[in-house]
mmCIF file of C-alpha atoms and ligand atoms in Angstrom:
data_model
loop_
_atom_site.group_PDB
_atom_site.id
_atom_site.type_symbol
_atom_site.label_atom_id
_atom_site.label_comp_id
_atom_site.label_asym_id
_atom_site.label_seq_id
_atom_site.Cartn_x
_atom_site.Cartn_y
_atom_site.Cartn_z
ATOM 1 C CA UNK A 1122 -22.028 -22.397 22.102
ATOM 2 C CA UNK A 1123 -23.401 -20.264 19.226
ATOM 3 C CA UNK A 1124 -23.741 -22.459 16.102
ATOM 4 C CA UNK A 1125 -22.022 -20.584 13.121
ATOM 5 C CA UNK A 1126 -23.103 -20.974 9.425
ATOM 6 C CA UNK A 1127 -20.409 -20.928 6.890
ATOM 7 C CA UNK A 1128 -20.284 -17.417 4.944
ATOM 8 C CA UNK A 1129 -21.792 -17.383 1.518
ATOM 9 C CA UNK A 1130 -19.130 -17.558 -1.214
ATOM 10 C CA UNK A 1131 -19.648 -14.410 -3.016
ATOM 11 C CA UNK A 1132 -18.775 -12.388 0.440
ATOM 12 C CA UNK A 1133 -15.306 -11.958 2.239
ATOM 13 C CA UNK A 1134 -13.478 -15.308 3.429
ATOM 14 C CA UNK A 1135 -10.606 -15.462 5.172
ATOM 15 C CA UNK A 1136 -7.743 -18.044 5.117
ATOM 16 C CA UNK A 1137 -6.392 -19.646 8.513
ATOM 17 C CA UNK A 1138 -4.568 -16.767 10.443
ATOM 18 C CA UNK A 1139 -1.261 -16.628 10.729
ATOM 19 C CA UNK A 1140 -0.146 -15.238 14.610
ATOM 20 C CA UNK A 1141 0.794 -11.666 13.102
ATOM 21 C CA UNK A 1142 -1.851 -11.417 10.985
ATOM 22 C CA UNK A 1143 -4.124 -8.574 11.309
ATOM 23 C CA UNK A 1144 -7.662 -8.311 13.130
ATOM 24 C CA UNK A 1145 -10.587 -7.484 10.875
ATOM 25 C CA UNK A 1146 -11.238 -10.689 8.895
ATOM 26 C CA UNK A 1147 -13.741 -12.910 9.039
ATOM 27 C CA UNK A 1148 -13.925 -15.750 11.140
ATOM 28 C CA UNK A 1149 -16.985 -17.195 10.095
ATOM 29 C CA UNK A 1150 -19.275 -14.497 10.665
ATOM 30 C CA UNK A 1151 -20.873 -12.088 8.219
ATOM 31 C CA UNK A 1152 -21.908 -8.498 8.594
ATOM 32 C CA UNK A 1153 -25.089 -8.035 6.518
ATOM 33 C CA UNK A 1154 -24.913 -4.986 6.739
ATOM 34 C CA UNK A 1155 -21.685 -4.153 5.474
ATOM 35 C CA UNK A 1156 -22.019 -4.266 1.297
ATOM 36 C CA UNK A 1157 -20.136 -4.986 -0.474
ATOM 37 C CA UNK A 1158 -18.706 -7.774 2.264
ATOM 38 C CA UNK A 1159 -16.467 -6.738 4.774
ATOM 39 C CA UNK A 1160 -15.006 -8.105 8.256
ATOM 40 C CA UNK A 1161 -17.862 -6.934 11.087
ATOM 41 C CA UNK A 1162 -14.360 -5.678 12.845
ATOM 42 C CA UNK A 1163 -13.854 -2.931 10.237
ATOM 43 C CA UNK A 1164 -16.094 -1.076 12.270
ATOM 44 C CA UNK A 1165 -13.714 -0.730 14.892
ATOM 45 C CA UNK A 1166 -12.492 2.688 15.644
ATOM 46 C CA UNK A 1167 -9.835 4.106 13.660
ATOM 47 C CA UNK A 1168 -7.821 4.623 16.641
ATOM 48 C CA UNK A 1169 -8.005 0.939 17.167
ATOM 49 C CA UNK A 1170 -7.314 0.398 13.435
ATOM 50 C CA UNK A 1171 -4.741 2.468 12.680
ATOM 51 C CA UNK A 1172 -2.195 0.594 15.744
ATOM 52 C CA UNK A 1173 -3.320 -2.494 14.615
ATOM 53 C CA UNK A 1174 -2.036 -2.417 10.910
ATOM 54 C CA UNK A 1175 2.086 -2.967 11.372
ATOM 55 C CA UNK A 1176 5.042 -3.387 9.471
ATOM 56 C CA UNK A 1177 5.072 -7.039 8.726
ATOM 57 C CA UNK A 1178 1.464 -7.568 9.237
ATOM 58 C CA UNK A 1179 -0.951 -9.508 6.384
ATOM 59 C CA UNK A 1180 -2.961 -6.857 5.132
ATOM 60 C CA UNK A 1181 -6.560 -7.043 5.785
ATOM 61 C CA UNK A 1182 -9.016 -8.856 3.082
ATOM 62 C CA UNK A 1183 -12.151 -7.209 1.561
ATOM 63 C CA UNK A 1184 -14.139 -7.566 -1.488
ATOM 64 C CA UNK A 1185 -15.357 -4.028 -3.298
ATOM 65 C CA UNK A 1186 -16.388 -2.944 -5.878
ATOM 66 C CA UNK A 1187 -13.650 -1.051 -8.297
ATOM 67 C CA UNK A 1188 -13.355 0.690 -11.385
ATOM 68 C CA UNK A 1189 -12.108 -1.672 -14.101
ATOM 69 C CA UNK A 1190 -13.809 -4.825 -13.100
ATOM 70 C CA UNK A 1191 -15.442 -6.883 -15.550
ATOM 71 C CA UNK A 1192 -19.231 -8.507 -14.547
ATOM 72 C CA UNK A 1193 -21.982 -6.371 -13.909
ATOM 73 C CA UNK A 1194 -21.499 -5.850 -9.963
ATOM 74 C CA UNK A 1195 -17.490 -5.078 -11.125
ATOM 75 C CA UNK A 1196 -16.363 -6.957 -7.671
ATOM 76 C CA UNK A 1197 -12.566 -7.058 -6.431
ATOM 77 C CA UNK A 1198 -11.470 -9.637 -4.033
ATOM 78 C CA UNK A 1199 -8.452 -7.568 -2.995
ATOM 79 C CA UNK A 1200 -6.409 -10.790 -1.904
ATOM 80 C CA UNK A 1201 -6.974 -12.572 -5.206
ATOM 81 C CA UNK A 1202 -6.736 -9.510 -7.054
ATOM 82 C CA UNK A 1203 -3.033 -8.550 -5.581
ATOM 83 C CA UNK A 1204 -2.357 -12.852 -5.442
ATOM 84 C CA UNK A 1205 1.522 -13.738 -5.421
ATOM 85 C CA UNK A 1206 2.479 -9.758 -6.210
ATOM 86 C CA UNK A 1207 4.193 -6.607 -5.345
ATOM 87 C CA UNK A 1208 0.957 -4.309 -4.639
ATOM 88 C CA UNK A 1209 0.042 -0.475 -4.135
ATOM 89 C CA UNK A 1210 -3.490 0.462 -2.213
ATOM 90 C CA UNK A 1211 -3.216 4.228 -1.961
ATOM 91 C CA UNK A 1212 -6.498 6.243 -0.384
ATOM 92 C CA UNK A 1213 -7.979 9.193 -1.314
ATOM 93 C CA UNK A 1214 -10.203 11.487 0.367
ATOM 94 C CA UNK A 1215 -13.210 11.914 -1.880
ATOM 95 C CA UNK A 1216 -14.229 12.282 -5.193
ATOM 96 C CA UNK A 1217 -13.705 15.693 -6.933
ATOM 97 C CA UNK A 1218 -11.443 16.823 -4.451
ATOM 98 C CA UNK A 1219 -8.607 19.422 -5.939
ATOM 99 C CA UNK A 1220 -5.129 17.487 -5.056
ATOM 100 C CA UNK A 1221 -6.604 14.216 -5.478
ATOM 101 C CA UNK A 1222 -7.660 14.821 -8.787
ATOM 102 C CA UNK A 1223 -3.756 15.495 -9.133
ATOM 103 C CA UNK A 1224 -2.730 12.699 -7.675
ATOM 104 C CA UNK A 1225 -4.558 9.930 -9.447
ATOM 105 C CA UNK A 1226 -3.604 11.980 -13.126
ATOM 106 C CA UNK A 1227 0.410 11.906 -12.107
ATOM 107 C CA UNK A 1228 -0.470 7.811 -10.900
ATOM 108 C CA UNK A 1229 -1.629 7.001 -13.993
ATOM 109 C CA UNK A 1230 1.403 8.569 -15.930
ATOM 110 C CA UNK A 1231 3.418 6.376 -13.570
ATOM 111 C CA UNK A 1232 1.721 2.936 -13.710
ATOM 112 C CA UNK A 1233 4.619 1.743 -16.049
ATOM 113 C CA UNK A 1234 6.713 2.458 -13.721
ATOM 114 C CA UNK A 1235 5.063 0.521 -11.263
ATOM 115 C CA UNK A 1236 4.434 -2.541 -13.381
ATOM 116 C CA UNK A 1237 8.154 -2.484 -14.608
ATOM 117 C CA UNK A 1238 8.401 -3.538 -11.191
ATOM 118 C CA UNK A 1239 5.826 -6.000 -10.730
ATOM 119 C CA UNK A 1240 3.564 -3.986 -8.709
ATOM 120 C CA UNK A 1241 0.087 -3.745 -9.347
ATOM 121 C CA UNK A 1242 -1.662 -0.070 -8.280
ATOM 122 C CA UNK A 1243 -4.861 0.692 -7.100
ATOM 123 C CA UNK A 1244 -6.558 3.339 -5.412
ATOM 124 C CA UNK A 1245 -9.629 3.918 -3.135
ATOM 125 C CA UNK A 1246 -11.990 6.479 -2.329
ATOM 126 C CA UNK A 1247 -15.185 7.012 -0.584
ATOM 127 C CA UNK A 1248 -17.419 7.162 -3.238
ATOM 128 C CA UNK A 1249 -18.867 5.028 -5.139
ATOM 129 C CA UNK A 1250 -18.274 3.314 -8.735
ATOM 130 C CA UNK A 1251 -20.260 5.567 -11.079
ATOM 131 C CA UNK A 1252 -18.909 8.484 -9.204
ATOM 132 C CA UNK A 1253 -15.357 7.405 -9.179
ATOM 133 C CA UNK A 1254 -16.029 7.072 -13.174
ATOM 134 C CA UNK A 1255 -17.371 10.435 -13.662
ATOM 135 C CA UNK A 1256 -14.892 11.738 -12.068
ATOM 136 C CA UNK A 1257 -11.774 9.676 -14.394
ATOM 137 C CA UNK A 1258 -13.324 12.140 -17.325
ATOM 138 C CA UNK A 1259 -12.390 14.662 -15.108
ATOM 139 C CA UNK A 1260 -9.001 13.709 -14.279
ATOM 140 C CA UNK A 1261 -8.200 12.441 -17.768
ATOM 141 C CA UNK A 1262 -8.694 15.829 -18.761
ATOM 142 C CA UNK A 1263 -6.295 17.568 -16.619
ATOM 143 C CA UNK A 1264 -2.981 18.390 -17.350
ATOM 144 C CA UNK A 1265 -2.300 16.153 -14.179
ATOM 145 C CA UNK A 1266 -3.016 13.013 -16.637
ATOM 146 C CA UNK A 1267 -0.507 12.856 -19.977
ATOM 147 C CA UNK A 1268 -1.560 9.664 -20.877
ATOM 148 C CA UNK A 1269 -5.072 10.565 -20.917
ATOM 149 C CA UNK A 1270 -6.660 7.099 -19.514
ATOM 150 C CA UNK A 1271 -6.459 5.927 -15.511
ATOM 151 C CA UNK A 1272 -5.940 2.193 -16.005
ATOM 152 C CA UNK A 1273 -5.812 1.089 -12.590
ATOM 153 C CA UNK A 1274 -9.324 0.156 -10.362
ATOM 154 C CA UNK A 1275 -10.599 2.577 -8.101
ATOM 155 C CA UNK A 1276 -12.152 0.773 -5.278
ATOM 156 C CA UNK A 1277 -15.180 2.204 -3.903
ATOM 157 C CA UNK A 1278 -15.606 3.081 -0.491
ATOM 158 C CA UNK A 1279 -18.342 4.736 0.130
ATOM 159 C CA UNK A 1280 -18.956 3.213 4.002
ATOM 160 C CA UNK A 1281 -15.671 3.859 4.982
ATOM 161 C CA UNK A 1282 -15.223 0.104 5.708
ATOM 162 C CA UNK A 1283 -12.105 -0.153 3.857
ATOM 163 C CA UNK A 1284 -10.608 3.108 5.154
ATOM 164 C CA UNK A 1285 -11.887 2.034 9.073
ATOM 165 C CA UNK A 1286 -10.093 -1.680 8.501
ATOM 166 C CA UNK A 1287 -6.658 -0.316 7.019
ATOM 167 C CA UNK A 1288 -6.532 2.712 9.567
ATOM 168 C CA UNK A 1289 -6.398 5.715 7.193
ATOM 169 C CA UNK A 1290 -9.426 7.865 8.456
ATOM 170 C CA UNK A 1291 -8.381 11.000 9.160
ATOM 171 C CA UNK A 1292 -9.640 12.773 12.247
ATOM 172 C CA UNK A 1293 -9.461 16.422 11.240
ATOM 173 C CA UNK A 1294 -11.237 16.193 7.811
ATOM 174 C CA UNK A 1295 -15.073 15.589 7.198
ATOM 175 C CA UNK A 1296 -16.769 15.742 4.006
ATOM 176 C CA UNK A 1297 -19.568 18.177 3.169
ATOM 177 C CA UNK A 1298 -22.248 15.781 4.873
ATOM 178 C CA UNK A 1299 -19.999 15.647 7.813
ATOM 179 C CA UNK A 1300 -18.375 12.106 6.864
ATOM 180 C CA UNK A 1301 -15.192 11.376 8.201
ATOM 181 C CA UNK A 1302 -12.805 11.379 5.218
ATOM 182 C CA UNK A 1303 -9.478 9.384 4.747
ATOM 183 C CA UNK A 1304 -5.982 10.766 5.126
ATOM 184 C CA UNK A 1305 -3.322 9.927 1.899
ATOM 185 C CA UNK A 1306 -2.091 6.435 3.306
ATOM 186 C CA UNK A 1307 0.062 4.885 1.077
ATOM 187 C CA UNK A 1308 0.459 1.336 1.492
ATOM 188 C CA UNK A 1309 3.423 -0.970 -0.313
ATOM 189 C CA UNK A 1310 2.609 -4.663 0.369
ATOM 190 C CA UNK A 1311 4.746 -7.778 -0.557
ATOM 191 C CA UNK A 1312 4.458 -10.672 -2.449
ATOM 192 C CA UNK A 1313 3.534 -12.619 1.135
ATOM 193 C CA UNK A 1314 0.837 -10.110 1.403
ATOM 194 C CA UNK A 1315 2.555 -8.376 4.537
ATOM 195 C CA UNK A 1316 2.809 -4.872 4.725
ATOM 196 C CA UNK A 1317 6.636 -3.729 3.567
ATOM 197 C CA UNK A 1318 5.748 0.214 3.943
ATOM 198 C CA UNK A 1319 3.713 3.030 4.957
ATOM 199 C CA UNK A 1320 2.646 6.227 4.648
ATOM 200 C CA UNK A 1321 -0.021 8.493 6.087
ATOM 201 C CA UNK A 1322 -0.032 12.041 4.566
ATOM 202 C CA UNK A 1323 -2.872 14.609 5.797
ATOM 203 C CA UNK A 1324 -5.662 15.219 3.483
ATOM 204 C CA UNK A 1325 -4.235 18.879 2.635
ATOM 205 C CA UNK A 1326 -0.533 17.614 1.503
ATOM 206 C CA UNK A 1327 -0.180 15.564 -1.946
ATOM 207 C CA UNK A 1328 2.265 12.730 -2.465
ATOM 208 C CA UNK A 1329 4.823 12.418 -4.879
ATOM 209 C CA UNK A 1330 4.879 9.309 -6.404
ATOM 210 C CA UNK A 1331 8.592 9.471 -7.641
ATOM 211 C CA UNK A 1332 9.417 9.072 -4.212
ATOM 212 C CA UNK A 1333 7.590 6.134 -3.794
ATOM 213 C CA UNK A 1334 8.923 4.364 -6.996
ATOM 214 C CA UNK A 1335 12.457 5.021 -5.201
ATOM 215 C CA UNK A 1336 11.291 3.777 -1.713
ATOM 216 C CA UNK A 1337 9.704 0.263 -3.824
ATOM 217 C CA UNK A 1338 13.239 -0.239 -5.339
ATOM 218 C CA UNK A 1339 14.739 -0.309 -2.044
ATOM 219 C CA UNK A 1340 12.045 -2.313 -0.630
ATOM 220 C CA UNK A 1341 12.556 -4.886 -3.496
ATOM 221 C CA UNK A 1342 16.259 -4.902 -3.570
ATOM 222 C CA UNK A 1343 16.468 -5.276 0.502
ATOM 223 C CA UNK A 1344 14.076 -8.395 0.195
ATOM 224 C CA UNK A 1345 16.355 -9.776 -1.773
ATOM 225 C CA UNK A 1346 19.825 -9.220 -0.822
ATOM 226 C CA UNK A 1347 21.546 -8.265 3.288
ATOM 227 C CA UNK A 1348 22.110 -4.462 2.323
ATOM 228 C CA UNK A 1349 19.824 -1.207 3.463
ATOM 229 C CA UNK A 1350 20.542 2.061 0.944
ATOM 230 C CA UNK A 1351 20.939 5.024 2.211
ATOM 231 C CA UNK A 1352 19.752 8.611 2.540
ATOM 232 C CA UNK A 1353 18.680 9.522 -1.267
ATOM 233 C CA UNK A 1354 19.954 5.631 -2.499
ATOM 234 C CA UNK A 1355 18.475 5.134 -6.319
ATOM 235 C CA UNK A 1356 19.279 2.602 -8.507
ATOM 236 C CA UNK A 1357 23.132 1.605 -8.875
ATOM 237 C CA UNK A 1358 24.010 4.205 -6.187
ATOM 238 C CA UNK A 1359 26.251 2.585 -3.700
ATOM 239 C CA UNK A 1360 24.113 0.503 -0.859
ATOM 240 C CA UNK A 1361 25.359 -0.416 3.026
ATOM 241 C CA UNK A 1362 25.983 -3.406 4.201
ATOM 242 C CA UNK A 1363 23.526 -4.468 6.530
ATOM 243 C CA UNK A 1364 24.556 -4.007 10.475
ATOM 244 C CA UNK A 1365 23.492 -7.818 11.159
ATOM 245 C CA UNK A 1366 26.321 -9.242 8.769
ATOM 246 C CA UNK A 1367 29.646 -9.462 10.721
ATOM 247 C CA UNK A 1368 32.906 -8.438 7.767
ATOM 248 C CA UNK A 1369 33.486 -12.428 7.109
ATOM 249 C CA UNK A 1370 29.549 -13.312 6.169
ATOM 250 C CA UNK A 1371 29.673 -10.212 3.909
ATOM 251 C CA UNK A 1372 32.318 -11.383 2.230
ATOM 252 C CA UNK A 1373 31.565 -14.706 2.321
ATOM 253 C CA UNK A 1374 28.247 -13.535 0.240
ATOM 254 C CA UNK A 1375 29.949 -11.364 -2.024
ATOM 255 C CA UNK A 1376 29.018 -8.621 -0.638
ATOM 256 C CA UNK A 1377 32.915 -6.597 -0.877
ATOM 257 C CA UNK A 1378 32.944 -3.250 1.330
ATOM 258 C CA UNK A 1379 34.708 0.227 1.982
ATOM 259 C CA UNK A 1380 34.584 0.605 5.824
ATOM 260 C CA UNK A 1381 33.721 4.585 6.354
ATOM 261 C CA UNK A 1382 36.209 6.067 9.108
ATOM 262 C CA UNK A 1383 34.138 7.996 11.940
ATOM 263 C CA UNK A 1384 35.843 9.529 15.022
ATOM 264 C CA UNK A 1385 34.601 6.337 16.926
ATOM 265 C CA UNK A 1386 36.471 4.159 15.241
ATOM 266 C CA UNK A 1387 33.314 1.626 15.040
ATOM 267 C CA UNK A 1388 32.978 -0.065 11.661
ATOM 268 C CA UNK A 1389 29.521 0.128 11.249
ATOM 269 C CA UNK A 1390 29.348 2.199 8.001
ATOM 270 C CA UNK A 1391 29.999 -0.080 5.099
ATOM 271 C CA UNK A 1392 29.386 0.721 1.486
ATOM 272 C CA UNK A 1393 28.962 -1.566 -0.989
ATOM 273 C CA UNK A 1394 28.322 -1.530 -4.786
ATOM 274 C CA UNK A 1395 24.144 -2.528 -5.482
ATOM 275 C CA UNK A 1396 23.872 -5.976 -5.555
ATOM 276 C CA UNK A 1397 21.152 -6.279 -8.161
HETATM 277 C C1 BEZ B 1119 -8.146 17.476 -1.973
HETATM 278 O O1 BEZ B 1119 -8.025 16.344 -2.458
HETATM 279 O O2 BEZ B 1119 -7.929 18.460 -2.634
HETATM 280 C C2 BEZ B 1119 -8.530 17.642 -0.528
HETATM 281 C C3 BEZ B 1119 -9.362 16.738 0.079
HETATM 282 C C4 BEZ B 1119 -9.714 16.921 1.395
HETATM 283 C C5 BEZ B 1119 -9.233 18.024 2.097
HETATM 284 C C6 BEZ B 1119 -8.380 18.902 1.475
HETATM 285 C C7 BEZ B 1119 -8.029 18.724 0.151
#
């Protein structure tokens, strides 16, 4: 049997895996060549990647570097950094691109949004450090960016590694130098560190981030208590019971409800006042 030497400290170590946890961690081996360090299975194919990362799954481990760091290599251990919290990793194409530009500006406006809800943000894009700060000035000078200052990291990317692991390179666009770029993903992860939501937008189509503030109040609300919200739910609007809960356990948790009447007579659409 191959004899495997523990991985130094200051690369990527993975905890025990849990049976739904995701592939691309290490398990004892290191790929050198992979810097900052990185599973050796992020260089699966994205086609690979991108089934592999579910609803439910722990979201795969890396250590980057990221705008916002302190020491001088400005290193994030993504599972420490997001430890015990609500967290947002949203991709970016590149550098200097036109809509992301917009993007990250209308994110930072929003980040007190975000942390009013105990989620912590931060970005990535294939680039590097000093070109992911270079290009702040630029965004903090748009109109994009109120509040004038980005103060979330900005994880560099510049092998892909990241983008390959979490499934979000997107086929049809390639940078100048022929690079494969990443799509918009979006992804909300939980407390547990298991992916709650989401997203994959094409390069050519910006998010709104309003809509995801909405979609994170449901997701935080639902963890909590048995209801789903429906179509357009914000806060306060009315929620539905969940279809799990027969009438008595609803009750029984306080949860009072207006039965909808449908031509089917099923009771299966029941509103109730938000819980929170
Ligand atoms: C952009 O961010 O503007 C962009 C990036 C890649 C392809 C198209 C647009």
């Amino acid at each position: 049997p191959v004899k495997q030497t523990p991985p130094p400290k200051d690369l990527c170590l993975s905890p025990p895996q849990s049976p739904r946890a995701t592939s691309g961690r290490l398990k004892g081996a290191i790929d050198k060549s992979s810097k900052p360090g990185i599973s050796p299975k992020s260089r699966a194919t994205p086609q690979q990647t991108a089934r592999s990362l579910r609803l439910g799954d722990e979201v795969p481990d890396f250590i980057a570097a990221a705008t916002g760091m302190p020491g001088h290599n400005r290193l994030m251990h993504w599972h420490s950094w997001i430890e015990g919290s609500w967290a947002m990793l949203c991709s970016h194409p590149a550098d200097y691109t036109p809509v992301c530009t917009t993007e990250l500006g209308r994110l930072a406006d929003l980040l007190p949004e975000f942390l009013k809800r105990g989620v912590k943000v931060a970005a990535v894009s294939c680039n590097d450090v000093e070109t992911h700060e270079g290009w702040i000035k630029d965004i903090t000078a748009t109109a994009f960016c109120q509040s004038g200052q980005v103060d979330y990291p900005i994880i560099a990317d510049s092998s892909r590694a990241i983008a390959e692991q979490y499934g979000m390179i997107d086929p049809d666009e390639r940078s100048a130098e022929g690079l494969p770029m990443t799509c918009r993903a979006v992804f909300i992860i939980g407390p547990d560190k298991r992916l709650k939501l989401s997203l994959l937008y094409p390069a050519t189509t910006g998010r709104n981030f309003t809509e995801i503030l909405r979609a994170i109040d449901s997701l935080q609300l639902t963890a909590k208590h048995n209801v789903a919200t429906p179509v357009d739910w914000k806060r306060k609007d009315k929620c539905m019971v969940v279809p799990t809960l027969t009438d008595e356990e609803a009750i029984r948790k306080g949860l009072y409800f207006e039965v909808i009447k449908v031509p089917s007579n099923k009771r299966y659409i029941r509103l109730t006042a938000d819980p929170s």
